[in-house]
Amino acid sequence: MENNFTKICGGTLYDPTNGIDGEVRDLWLADGKIVAPPSDPHVRPARTIDASGLVVMPGGIDMHCHIAGPKVNAARKLRPDDRRDAEPVHRTATTRSGTMGSVPSTFATGYKYAALGYTTAFDAAVPPLLAAHAHAEFADTPCLDKGCYLLMGNNHYVMQSIRDKEPAKLRSFIGWLLSRGKGYAPKLVNPGGVEAWKHRDGSRSTGLDDTVPHFDVTPRQIISEVAQAAADLKLPHPVHIHCNQLGMPGNWRTTLETMQALENRCGHLTHIQFHSYGGGDADEGTSSSKVPQLADYINSHPQLTVDVGQVLFGETTSMTGDGPLGHFLANLYGSKWISSDVEMEAGCGISPIEYKNKSLIHALQWAIGLEWYLLVEDPWQVVMSTDHPNGGSFLAYPQIIRLLMDRTYRSDMLKSCHPDVTKRSSLADLDREYSLNDIAIITRAGPAKILGLADKGHLGPGAAADITIYTPDDDKETMFELPRMVIKAGEMVVEQGEIRSTPQGNILHVDADYDREVEPDIKAWFEDTYSVRWENYGVEG
């Protein structure tokens, strides 16, 4: 009896969501989903894939990267040198041509993620006013399901609603914004700090209790009130926070205060490596790692999660919704720079950067990222990221996996760094090694759970048939950089390193349940302040 079933036979499964840790099992697929085995033992699959001796995991999920929208496009224009020197993606009968570098083109982004075994990615910072641009680029990014977080931490309507103590209006506005812009979650980038920088003399030192000029609110209020609104809206992913004072010595105190400001609410703190620095005052002196103190707080607060923002050595592009940071880096390194102000909503900064292992600060950043993976006790609370491309390319994920699974390799890399790193971080003392099950959590099951994606990150019946099959290798970088097969929604996308098909993928977004009666107020404010018309705002379709 023939049918549309595909059977993957004899693979060694790693499916942490369902408690499967290295068990040999078969998988059945049909209509883009994983299904239970047919009850009729005589049913023969239309296709059989022999995975004997191979490792089978769900498709990878990158929950924090920068791959679409106006800032990404501006970065491509800023760095022709970066693109010119990189190996291009050539057109084939299946693929279109694309450029590489630290900020790949849309087509290259989709192909390269798929070739790593990733099937889902979220752009982490899209201004709602320019969401249509991001979605247009998503339409040109194949092989992935895609979503985006919408910037709200410096939005004028958000701050006015908080100042005027109108939580219902704030809640409805956030719901409206996510629905209109087809976003997935509210994103706070340097909440209040970007707007304060625009009003003042260029200072980046906005603390949680400093007042944002003109709006008479504090970053602490923005964090607390937006987090509560997100909880009230019952969004699948809680507020996604880029803390204030990114990259500044001594910023760990602000990061700890941000965690505390969430109280008992769920929250995700992103690229946490950039927010974990000691130093900067008379009490602490030189820069150092404060991961142990911050990880202790995470370990005792299971409602909080982080992604790392791991730094890798080499050239890349800093690209952020934190406009003050872009300005700071350009001045620090004397590099070219783009800054953009998005009316009523946000800003961004873009600048080239090169991380060097012999630089004490850069080597310390590298070590601090690894400390986060190794000091958070529960792997369900920490997610792999490079904040692509800020800490490095997503193409470096296999190297990070090797660093986590092989302490000898990690020790050898540490020895190649500036010698003072061992005095200012605890990395040299950490012997923990990740297992394949741990890797499956931080790259698949964990992000799916944090994002509230019930059909992602696992291999149980009902899950999307997004599956990656690897050839085991003692060198885990080799193992993870070239999957044997990648299946997206039941369709073979990659086989033996070759792209076999280029499915478009889905757009993941929320249709929030908010009070529609607030829309006339939003419209009146919009027509009074924006340079585009109300009906032209957001994403159609």
PDB file of C-alpha atoms in Angstrom, residues 40-221:
ATOM      1  CA  ASP A  40      -1.640  -0.701   9.921  1.00  0.00           C
ATOM      2  CA  PRO A  41       1.678  -2.620   9.961  1.00  0.00           C
ATOM      3  CA  HIS A  42       1.357  -3.288   6.231  1.00  0.00           C
ATOM      4  CA  VAL A  43       1.610   0.402   5.282  1.00  0.00           C
ATOM      5  CA  ARG A  44       4.781   1.056   3.319  1.00  0.00           C
ATOM      6  CA  PRO A  45       6.186   4.602   3.149  1.00  0.00           C
ATOM      7  CA  ALA A  46       6.507   6.335  -0.194  1.00  0.00           C
ATOM      8  CA  ARG A  47      10.085   7.199   0.758  1.00  0.00           C
ATOM      9  CA  THR A  48      12.502   5.683   3.250  1.00  0.00           C
ATOM     10  CA  ILE A  49      15.605   7.472   4.572  1.00  0.00           C
ATOM     11  CA  ASP A  50      18.204   5.256   6.193  1.00  0.00           C
ATOM     12  CA  ALA A  51      19.618   7.201   9.167  1.00  0.00           C
ATOM     13  CA  SER A  52      21.431   4.268  10.752  1.00  0.00           C
ATOM     14  CA  GLY A  53      24.478   5.512  12.631  1.00  0.00           C
ATOM     15  CA  LEU A  54      23.435   9.145  12.134  1.00  0.00           C
ATOM     16  CA  VAL A  55      22.285  11.785  14.633  1.00  0.00           C
ATOM     17  CA  VAL A  56      18.758  13.161  14.189  1.00  0.00           C
ATOM     18  CA  MET A  57      17.651  16.463  15.742  1.00  0.00           C
ATOM     19  CA  PRO A  58      14.868  18.980  15.146  1.00  0.00           C
ATOM     20  CA  GLY A  59      15.722  21.842  12.809  1.00  0.00           C
ATOM     21  CA  GLY A  60      17.741  24.633  14.416  1.00  0.00           C
ATOM     22  CA  ILE A  61      16.097  27.849  15.639  1.00  0.00           C
ATOM     23  CA  ASP A  62      17.980  31.146  15.772  1.00  0.00           C
ATOM     24  CA  MET A  63      15.875  33.315  18.065  1.00  0.00           C
ATOM     25  CA  HIS A  64      18.067  36.408  17.838  1.00  0.00           C
ATOM     26  CA  CYS A  65      19.774  37.582  14.658  1.00  0.00           C
ATOM     27  CA  HIS A  66      19.712  40.512  12.227  1.00  0.00           C
ATOM     28  CA  ILE A  67      18.862  39.307   8.737  1.00  0.00           C
ATOM     29  CA  ALA A  68      16.225  41.638   7.260  1.00  0.00           C
ATOM     30  CA  GLY A  69      14.999  45.193   7.179  1.00  0.00           C
ATOM     31  CA  PRO A  70      16.411  48.674   6.652  1.00  0.00           C
ATOM     32  CA  LYS A  71      19.351  48.440   9.051  1.00  0.00           C
ATOM     33  CA  VAL A  72      20.549  45.206   7.403  1.00  0.00           C
ATOM     34  CA  ASN A  73      20.217  46.725   3.957  1.00  0.00           C
ATOM     35  CA  ALA A  74      22.130  49.814   5.099  1.00  0.00           C
ATOM     36  CA  ALA A  75      24.904  47.571   6.451  1.00  0.00           C
ATOM     37  CA  ARG A  76      25.203  45.847   3.084  1.00  0.00           C
ATOM     38  CA  LYS A  77      25.690  49.242   1.442  1.00  0.00           C
ATOM     39  CA  LEU A  78      28.206  50.352   4.077  1.00  0.00           C
ATOM     40  CA  ARG A  79      30.444  47.299   3.586  1.00  0.00           C
ATOM     41  CA  PRO A  80      31.171  46.652  -0.092  1.00  0.00           C
ATOM     42  CA  ASP A  81      34.714  45.696   0.954  1.00  0.00           C
ATOM     43  CA  ASP A  82      33.336  42.972   3.242  1.00  0.00           C
ATOM     44  CA  ARG A  83      31.138  41.555   0.487  1.00  0.00           C
ATOM     45  CA  ARG A  84      33.721  41.835  -2.270  1.00  0.00           C
ATOM     46  CA  ASP A  85      36.277  39.698  -0.431  1.00  0.00           C
ATOM     47  CA  ALA A  86      33.840  36.906   0.495  1.00  0.00           C
ATOM     48  CA  GLU A  87      33.118  33.781  -1.533  1.00  0.00           C
ATOM     49  CA  PRO A  88      29.776  34.351  -3.329  1.00  0.00           C
ATOM     50  CA  VAL A  89      26.850  31.971  -3.589  1.00  0.00           C
ATOM     51  CA  HIS A  90      26.639  31.024  -7.258  1.00  0.00           C
ATOM     52  CA  ARG A  91      23.430  30.567  -9.179  1.00  0.00           C
ATOM     53  CA  THR A  92      22.458  26.976  -9.896  1.00  0.00           C
ATOM     54  CA  ALA A  93      19.379  25.300 -11.306  1.00  0.00           C
ATOM     55  CA  THR A  94      17.946  25.436  -7.759  1.00  0.00           C
ATOM     56  CA  THR A  95      19.527  28.490  -6.108  1.00  0.00           C
ATOM     57  CA  ARG A  96      19.867  32.121  -7.011  1.00  0.00           C
ATOM     58  CA  SER A  97      23.151  34.009  -6.733  1.00  0.00           C
ATOM     59  CA  GLY A  98      23.960  35.838  -3.517  1.00  0.00           C
ATOM     60  CA  THR A  99      26.728  37.725  -1.794  1.00  0.00           C
ATOM     61  CA  MET A 100      28.340  36.771   1.485  1.00  0.00           C
ATOM     62  CA  GLY A 101      30.444  38.657   4.034  1.00  0.00           C
ATOM     63  CA  SER A 102      29.288  39.445   7.563  1.00  0.00           C
ATOM     64  CA  VAL A 103      25.921  40.666   6.219  1.00  0.00           C
ATOM     65  CA  PRO A 104      24.887  38.197   3.497  1.00  0.00           C
ATOM     66  CA  SER A 105      22.227  38.944   0.922  1.00  0.00           C
ATOM     67  CA  THR A 106      18.720  37.606   1.455  1.00  0.00           C
ATOM     68  CA  PHE A 107      19.150  34.531  -0.740  1.00  0.00           C
ATOM     69  CA  ALA A 108      22.565  33.680   0.704  1.00  0.00           C
ATOM     70  CA  THR A 109      21.182  34.040   4.236  1.00  0.00           C
ATOM     71  CA  GLY A 110      18.480  31.440   3.618  1.00  0.00           C
ATOM     72  CA  TYR A 111      20.803  28.984   1.875  1.00  0.00           C
ATOM     73  CA  LYS A 112      23.546  29.235   4.485  1.00  0.00           C
ATOM     74  CA  TYR A 113      21.196  28.846   7.440  1.00  0.00           C
ATOM     75  CA  ALA A 114      19.676  25.777   5.804  1.00  0.00           C
ATOM     76  CA  ALA A 115      23.128  24.352   5.106  1.00  0.00           C
ATOM     77  CA  LEU A 116      23.848  24.574   8.861  1.00  0.00           C
ATOM     78  CA  GLY A 117      20.656  22.695   9.724  1.00  0.00           C
ATOM     79  CA  TYR A 118      18.598  25.743  10.726  1.00  0.00           C
ATOM     80  CA  THR A 119      14.969  26.040   9.652  1.00  0.00           C
ATOM     81  CA  THR A 120      13.704  29.048  11.664  1.00  0.00           C
ATOM     82  CA  ALA A 121      15.154  32.517  12.386  1.00  0.00           C
ATOM     83  CA  PHE A 122      13.906  35.715  14.038  1.00  0.00           C
ATOM     84  CA  ASP A 123      15.147  39.189  13.215  1.00  0.00           C
ATOM     85  CA  ALA A 124      15.578  40.896  16.541  1.00  0.00           C
ATOM     86  CA  ALA A 125      15.062  44.631  15.906  1.00  0.00           C
ATOM     87  CA  VAL A 126      12.584  45.984  13.378  1.00  0.00           C
ATOM     88  CA  PRO A 127      11.059  49.481  13.689  1.00  0.00           C
ATOM     89  CA  PRO A 128       7.279  49.138  13.189  1.00  0.00           C
ATOM     90  CA  LEU A 129       7.305  52.050  10.727  1.00  0.00           C
ATOM     91  CA  LEU A 130       9.661  50.036   8.505  1.00  0.00           C
ATOM     92  CA  ALA A 131       8.257  46.555   9.117  1.00  0.00           C
ATOM     93  CA  ALA A 132       7.070  46.338   5.520  1.00  0.00           C
ATOM     94  CA  HIS A 133      10.711  46.524   4.403  1.00  0.00           C
ATOM     95  CA  ALA A 134      11.669  43.641   6.688  1.00  0.00           C
ATOM     96  CA  HIS A 135       8.780  41.522   5.409  1.00  0.00           C
ATOM     97  CA  ALA A 136       9.748  42.275   1.809  1.00  0.00           C
ATOM     98  CA  GLU A 137      13.214  40.910   2.554  1.00  0.00           C
ATOM     99  CA  PHE A 138      11.704  37.905   4.333  1.00  0.00           C
ATOM    100  CA  ALA A 139       9.912  37.163   1.065  1.00  0.00           C
ATOM    101  CA  ASP A 140      13.341  36.938  -0.573  1.00  0.00           C
ATOM    102  CA  THR A 141      14.862  34.733   2.154  1.00  0.00           C
ATOM    103  CA  PRO A 142      14.225  31.054   1.288  1.00  0.00           C
ATOM    104  CA  CYS A 143      14.371  27.837   3.314  1.00  0.00           C
ATOM    105  CA  LEU A 144      13.405  29.416   6.641  1.00  0.00           C
ATOM    106  CA  ASP A 145      10.357  30.206   8.707  1.00  0.00           C
ATOM    107  CA  LYS A 146      10.869  33.828   9.760  1.00  0.00           C
ATOM    108  CA  GLY A 147       9.607  36.317  12.312  1.00  0.00           C
ATOM    109  CA  CYS A 148      10.632  39.627  13.854  1.00  0.00           C
ATOM    110  CA  TYR A 149      10.460  41.560  17.097  1.00  0.00           C
ATOM    111  CA  LEU A 150       9.190  45.138  16.890  1.00  0.00           C
ATOM    112  CA  LEU A 151      11.070  47.975  18.586  1.00  0.00           C
ATOM    113  CA  MET A 152       9.072  49.644  21.362  1.00  0.00           C
ATOM    114  CA  GLY A 153      11.506  50.748  24.072  1.00  0.00           C
ATOM    115  CA  ASN A 154      11.809  54.317  22.756  1.00  0.00           C
ATOM    116  CA  ASN A 155       8.402  54.621  21.104  1.00  0.00           C
ATOM    117  CA  HIS A 156       6.799  57.983  21.902  1.00  0.00           C
ATOM    118  CA  TYR A 157       3.261  56.617  22.314  1.00  0.00           C
ATOM    119  CA  VAL A 158       4.558  53.915  24.662  1.00  0.00           C
ATOM    120  CA  MET A 159       6.361  56.452  26.853  1.00  0.00           C
ATOM    121  CA  GLN A 160       3.408  58.870  26.843  1.00  0.00           C
ATOM    122  CA  SER A 161       1.035  56.098  27.939  1.00  0.00           C
ATOM    123  CA  ILE A 162       3.369  55.148  30.787  1.00  0.00           C
ATOM    124  CA  ARG A 163       3.812  58.783  31.844  1.00  0.00           C
ATOM    125  CA  ASP A 164       0.050  59.327  31.837  1.00  0.00           C
ATOM    126  CA  LYS A 165      -0.523  56.108  33.834  1.00  0.00           C
ATOM    127  CA  GLU A 166      -2.749  54.519  31.186  1.00  0.00           C
ATOM    128  CA  PRO A 167      -1.857  50.804  31.250  1.00  0.00           C
ATOM    129  CA  ALA A 168      -4.943  49.793  29.247  1.00  0.00           C
ATOM    130  CA  LYS A 169      -3.968  52.170  26.453  1.00  0.00           C
ATOM    131  CA  LEU A 170      -0.387  50.876  26.535  1.00  0.00           C
ATOM    132  CA  ARG A 171      -1.565  47.273  26.378  1.00  0.00           C
ATOM    133  CA  SER A 172      -3.865  47.963  23.431  1.00  0.00           C
ATOM    134  CA  PHE A 173      -1.198  49.938  21.587  1.00  0.00           C
ATOM    135  CA  ILE A 174       1.313  47.085  21.901  1.00  0.00           C
ATOM    136  CA  GLY A 175      -1.288  44.617  20.658  1.00  0.00           C
ATOM    137  CA  TRP A 176      -2.194  46.916  17.765  1.00  0.00           C
ATOM    138  CA  LEU A 177       1.467  47.500  16.877  1.00  0.00           C
ATOM    139  CA  LEU A 178       2.305  43.788  16.773  1.00  0.00           C
ATOM    140  CA  SER A 179      -0.786  43.006  14.713  1.00  0.00           C
ATOM    141  CA  ARG A 180      -0.330  45.923  12.299  1.00  0.00           C
ATOM    142  CA  GLY A 181       3.394  45.292  11.814  1.00  0.00           C
ATOM    143  CA  LYS A 182       3.103  41.475  11.766  1.00  0.00           C
ATOM    144  CA  GLY A 183       5.600  41.202  14.606  1.00  0.00           C
ATOM    145  CA  TYR A 184       6.101  38.379  17.053  1.00  0.00           C
ATOM    146  CA  ALA A 185       7.157  40.091  20.287  1.00  0.00           C
ATOM    147  CA  PRO A 186       7.857  43.516  21.819  1.00  0.00           C
ATOM    148  CA  LYS A 187      11.551  44.452  21.769  1.00  0.00           C
ATOM    149  CA  LEU A 188      13.147  46.924  24.163  1.00  0.00           C
ATOM    150  CA  VAL A 189      16.520  48.256  23.007  1.00  0.00           C
ATOM    151  CA  ASN A 190      18.256  50.510  25.535  1.00  0.00           C
ATOM    152  CA  PRO A 191      14.770  51.464  26.767  1.00  0.00           C
ATOM    153  CA  GLY A 192      14.513  55.229  27.033  1.00  0.00           C
ATOM    154  CA  GLY A 193      18.247  55.536  26.459  1.00  0.00           C
ATOM    155  CA  VAL A 194      18.098  56.016  22.691  1.00  0.00           C
ATOM    156  CA  GLU A 195      15.591  58.846  23.065  1.00  0.00           C
ATOM    157  CA  ALA A 196      17.607  60.399  25.889  1.00  0.00           C
ATOM    158  CA  TRP A 197      20.742  60.327  23.712  1.00  0.00           C
ATOM    159  CA  LYS A 198      18.899  62.212  20.991  1.00  0.00           C
ATOM    160  CA  HIS A 199      17.876  64.936  23.439  1.00  0.00           C
ATOM    161  CA  ARG A 200      21.127  65.366  25.346  1.00  0.00           C
ATOM    162  CA  ASP A 201      24.806  65.863  24.626  1.00  0.00           C
ATOM    163  CA  GLY A 202      25.521  62.365  23.356  1.00  0.00           C
ATOM    164  CA  SER A 203      25.889  60.684  26.758  1.00  0.00           C
ATOM    165  CA  ARG A 204      25.300  56.917  26.795  1.00  0.00           C
ATOM    166  CA  SER A 205      25.048  56.668  30.570  1.00  0.00           C
ATOM    167  CA  THR A 206      21.279  56.385  30.940  1.00  0.00           C
ATOM    168  CA  GLY A 207      20.617  54.291  34.039  1.00  0.00           C
ATOM    169  CA  LEU A 208      17.384  52.601  34.990  1.00  0.00           C
ATOM    170  CA  ASP A 209      16.241  55.487  37.195  1.00  0.00           C
ATOM    171  CA  ASP A 210      17.349  58.386  34.992  1.00  0.00           C
ATOM    172  CA  THR A 211      14.477  60.392  33.537  1.00  0.00           C
ATOM    173  CA  VAL A 212      14.040  60.409  29.769  1.00  0.00           C
ATOM    174  CA  PRO A 213      13.927  64.083  28.702  1.00  0.00           C
ATOM    175  CA  HIS A 214      10.526  65.421  27.604  1.00  0.00           C
ATOM    176  CA  PHE A 215       8.692  62.193  28.470  1.00  0.00           C
ATOM    177  CA  ASP A 216       9.279  62.184  32.250  1.00  0.00           C
ATOM    178  CA  VAL A 217       9.560  58.388  32.472  1.00  0.00           C
ATOM    179  CA  THR A 218      12.451  56.134  33.435  1.00  0.00           C
ATOM    180  CA  PRO A 219      13.857  53.009  31.760  1.00  0.00           C
ATOM    181  CA  ARG A 220      12.759  51.028  34.816  1.00  0.00           C
ATOM    182  CA  GLN A 221       9.147  52.097  34.233  1.00  0.00           C
TER     183      GLN A 221
END
